[in-house]
Short mmCIF file of C-alpha atoms in Angstrom, two decimals:
data_model
loop_
_atom_site.label_atom_id
_atom_site.label_comp_id
_atom_site.label_asym_id
_atom_site.label_seq_id
_atom_site.Cartn_x
_atom_site.Cartn_y
_atom_site.Cartn_z
CA MET B 1439 4.62 -17.03 36.33
CA GLU B 1440 4.10 -19.77 33.78
CA LYS B 1441 1.11 -17.94 32.33
CA THR B 1442 3.26 -14.88 31.57
CA SER B 1443 5.87 -17.04 29.88
CA SER B 1444 3.17 -18.73 27.80
CA SER B 1445 1.62 -15.44 26.70
CA LYS B 1446 5.06 -14.10 25.83
CA THR B 1447 5.66 -17.12 23.63
CA LYS B 1448 2.29 -16.60 21.97
CA ALA B 1449 3.13 -12.94 21.33
CA GLU B 1450 6.45 -13.94 19.80
CA ILE B 1451 4.72 -16.54 17.61
CA VAL B 1452 2.13 -13.99 16.44
CA PHE B 1453 4.98 -11.54 15.79
CA LEU B 1454 6.86 -14.11 13.70
CA VAL B 1455 3.76 -15.18 11.73
CA THR B 1456 2.86 -11.56 11.02
CA HIS B 1457 6.42 -10.89 9.90
CA VAL B 1458 6.26 -13.81 7.44
CA LEU B 1459 2.83 -12.70 6.15
CA THR B 1460 4.14 -9.18 5.64
CA TRP B 1461 7.04 -10.54 3.60
CA MET B 1462 4.59 -12.60 1.52
CA ALA B 1463 2.39 -9.54 0.92
CA PHE B 1464 5.43 -7.48 -0.03
CA ILE B 1465 6.68 -10.06 -2.51
CA GLY B 1466 3.21 -10.51 -4.02
CA LEU B 1467 2.66 -6.77 -4.38
CA CYS B 1468 6.10 -6.34 -5.96
CA ILE B 1469 5.33 -9.09 -8.47
CA LYS B 1470 1.95 -7.51 -9.25
CA THR B 1471 3.48 -4.06 -9.70
CA GLY B 1472 6.28 -5.45 -11.83
CA ALA B 1473 3.89 -7.44 -14.02
CA ILE B 1474 1.69 -4.40 -14.63
CA ALA B 1475 4.71 -2.20 -15.38
CA TYR B 1476 6.21 -4.78 -17.73
CA SER B 1477 2.93 -5.32 -19.59
CA PHE B 1478 2.45 -1.56 -19.82
CA LEU B 1479 5.90 -1.08 -21.34
CA VAL B 1480 5.34 -3.94 -23.76
CA SER B 1481 2.02 -2.41 -24.81
CA ILE B 1482 3.68 0.94 -25.46
CA PHE B 1483 6.91 -0.08 -27.16
CA LEU B 1484 6.46 -3.55 -28.61
CA ASN B 1485 2.88 -4.59 -29.15
CA SER B 1486 -0.27 -2.61 -28.42
CA GLU B 1487 -2.16 -5.93 -28.25
CA ALA B 1488 -0.66 -6.37 -24.77
CA SER B 1489 -3.17 -3.77 -23.56
CA LYS B 1490 -5.89 -6.40 -24.02
CA ASN B 1491 -4.51 -8.44 -21.14
CA LEU B 1492 -2.48 -6.01 -19.08
CA TYR B 1493 -2.80 -7.91 -15.82
CA GLU B 1494 -5.03 -10.87 -14.95
CA GLY B 1495 -7.41 -10.21 -17.84
CA LEU B 1496 -7.45 -6.42 -17.47
CA ASN B 1497 -8.38 -5.14 -20.91
CA LEU B 1498 -7.45 -1.51 -21.51
CA SER B 1499 -7.36 -1.66 -25.29
CA SER B 1500 -10.42 0.59 -25.52
CA PRO B 1501 -8.85 3.53 -23.65
CA LEU B 1502 -5.65 3.03 -25.67
CA ALA B 1503 -7.62 3.14 -28.91
CA ASP B 1504 -9.52 6.21 -27.69
CA SER B 1505 -6.53 8.19 -26.44
CA SER B 1506 -3.02 7.21 -25.44
CA PHE B 1507 -3.20 9.85 -22.67
CA ASN B 1508 -6.24 8.14 -21.12
CA TYR B 1509 -4.47 4.79 -21.29
CA TYR B 1510 -1.27 6.18 -19.75
CA ALA B 1511 -3.25 7.94 -17.02
CA LEU B 1512 -5.27 4.84 -16.06
CA VAL B 1513 -2.19 2.62 -15.96
CA THR B 1514 -0.27 5.26 -14.01
CA PHE B 1515 -3.02 5.36 -11.37
CA ILE B 1516 -3.00 1.55 -11.18
CA LEU B 1517 0.80 1.41 -10.95
CA LEU B 1518 0.97 4.14 -8.31
CA ILE B 1519 -1.57 2.41 -6.09
CA SER B 1520 0.11 -0.97 -6.46
CA ALA B 1521 3.60 0.45 -5.84
CA MET B 1522 2.43 2.38 -2.77
CA LYS B 1523 0.83 -0.76 -1.33
CA ALA B 1524 4.13 -2.60 -1.88
CA PHE B 1525 6.02 0.22 -0.17
CA ILE B 1526 3.60 0.10 2.77
CA ALA B 1527 4.37 -3.61 3.11
CA TYR B 1528 8.10 -2.81 2.91
CA LEU B 1529 7.74 -0.27 5.73
CA GLY B 1530 5.90 -2.96 7.70
CA ILE B 1531 8.92 -5.23 7.24
CA LYS B 1532 11.17 -2.40 8.45
CA ILE B 1533 9.07 -2.16 11.62
CA PHE B 1534 9.72 -5.84 12.34
CA GLN B 1535 13.46 -5.18 11.95
CA VAL B 1536 13.58 -2.33 14.47
CA VAL B 1537 10.91 -3.18 17.03
CA ASP B 1538 11.89 -4.70 20.35
CA LEU B 1539 9.00 -6.54 21.98
CA ASN B 1540 10.41 -5.76 25.44
CA ASN B 1541 10.60 -2.03 24.66
CA PRO B 1542 8.25 -1.47 21.70
CA PHE B 1543 7.95 2.31 21.90
CA SER B 1544 10.84 3.82 19.97
CA GLU B 1545 11.27 6.89 17.83
CA LYS B 1546 12.11 4.75 14.78
CA VAL B 1547 8.92 2.66 15.10
CA SER B 1548 6.90 5.83 15.58
CA GLN B 1549 8.39 7.36 12.42
CA LEU B 1550 7.78 4.21 10.37
CA ILE B 1551 4.15 3.94 11.47
CA SER B 1552 3.67 7.63 10.72
CA ARG B 1553 5.12 7.13 7.22
CA ILE B 1554 2.79 4.18 6.68
CA SER B 1555 -0.20 6.31 7.67
CA HIS B 1556 0.79 9.11 5.29
CA LEU B 1557 1.38 6.66 2.47
CA ALA B 1558 -1.95 4.89 3.07
CA ILE B 1559 -3.79 8.22 3.07
CA PHE B 1560 -2.02 9.27 -0.13
CA SER B 1561 -2.78 5.85 -1.69
CA GLY B 1562 -6.45 6.32 -0.84
CA VAL B 1563 -6.48 9.76 -2.44
CA VAL B 1564 -4.79 8.42 -5.58
CA ALA B 1565 -7.29 5.54 -5.74
CA LEU B 1566 -10.21 7.96 -5.39
CA LEU B 1567 -8.75 10.18 -8.13
CA GLY B 1568 -8.22 7.14 -10.34
CA SER B 1569 -11.78 6.01 -9.71
CA ALA B 1570 -13.13 9.46 -10.54
CA PHE B 1571 -11.06 9.56 -13.74
CA ASN B 1572 -12.28 6.07 -14.66
CA GLU B 1573 -15.91 7.07 -14.07
CA TRP B 1574 -15.43 10.24 -16.11
CA LEU B 1575 -14.03 8.19 -18.99
CA ALA B 1576 -16.87 5.68 -18.69
CA LYS B 1577 -19.49 8.43 -18.92
CA ARG B 1578 -17.69 10.09 -21.78
CA ASN B 1579 -17.19 6.92 -23.79
CA SER B 1580 -20.02 4.79 -22.38
CA ASP B 1581 -17.40 2.09 -21.75
CA ASP B 1582 -16.82 0.33 -18.46
CA TYR B 1583 -13.16 -0.59 -18.17
CA SER B 1584 -13.78 -2.87 -15.17
CA LEU B 1585 -11.20 -1.15 -13.01
CA HIS B 1586 -13.29 -1.38 -9.86
CA ASP B 1587 -10.91 -3.97 -8.39
CA PHE B 1588 -8.07 -1.47 -8.66
CA PHE B 1589 -9.85 1.69 -7.51
CA ASP B 1590 -12.56 0.53 -5.09
CA SER B 1591 -10.06 0.36 -2.25
CA GLY B 1592 -9.71 4.16 -2.14
CA THR B 1593 -12.05 4.82 0.76
CA GLU B 1594 -10.72 1.78 2.62
CA LEU B 1595 -7.12 2.96 2.19
CA LEU B 1596 -8.08 6.45 3.29
CA PHE B 1597 -9.86 5.11 6.38
CA LEU B 1598 -6.98 2.72 7.15
CA GLY B 1599 -4.50 5.58 6.79
CA LEU B 1600 -6.47 7.71 9.23
CA ILE B 1601 -6.65 4.89 11.78
CA ILE B 1602 -2.92 4.22 11.41
CA PHE B 1603 -2.30 7.96 11.80
CA LEU B 1604 -4.17 7.88 15.12
CA ILE B 1605 -2.17 4.84 16.22
CA ALA B 1606 1.03 6.65 15.20
CA GLN B 1607 0.05 9.58 17.41
CA VAL B 1608 -0.57 7.23 20.36
CA ILE B 1609 2.80 5.58 19.82
CA LYS B 1610 4.46 8.98 19.51
CA ARG B 1611 2.96 9.90 22.88
CA GLY B 1612 4.10 6.54 24.28
CA VAL B 1613 7.66 7.30 23.14
CA ALA B 1614 7.48 10.69 24.86
CA ILE B 1615 6.20 9.16 28.11
CA GLN B 1616 8.81 6.41 27.94
CA SER B 1617 11.56 9.01 27.46
CA GLU B 1618 10.27 11.03 30.41
CA ASN B 1619 10.23 7.90 32.60
CA GLU B 1620 13.79 7.03 31.59
CA LEU B 1621 14.93 10.55 32.51
CA THR B 1622 13.33 10.37 35.96
CA VAL B 1623 14.97 7.05 36.83
#
């Protein structure tokens, strides 16, 4: 009996630590997205020199000098990916608010996990499109904009989204089985 109580306490501790880490990731991703958006707006409206250090040394002055459309497109891809990652973290926080460790299979949790999977898949697609656009620009201009840190996660996000989608389907089935069991009791 004591072993069950101990493992339950460990599960609750892991749950709490994960909840705190999710909040930290959410806050960090919001700050990153906000910093990129702010720098982007400054570079457009106030000072184009801001494009030389858009975020953590990201220099997009070359695409801006080449074509404002290319600059806007690259930054839009970067902002979309960052914002979607922040929203995924937000949905993770929402899961912690609605999940009950004693009865974890619920329709709300299933819906949230499904939304996370769709958003991760969409983020992966956007990252792959951004990467392809970046490579096209690099070939066209023989410039490397060093955006690999922003776009290299495309396949990982796509793969993660597919795994989360499978987990969402399992949880959806668990909700259905749980509902059937509650009806038979």
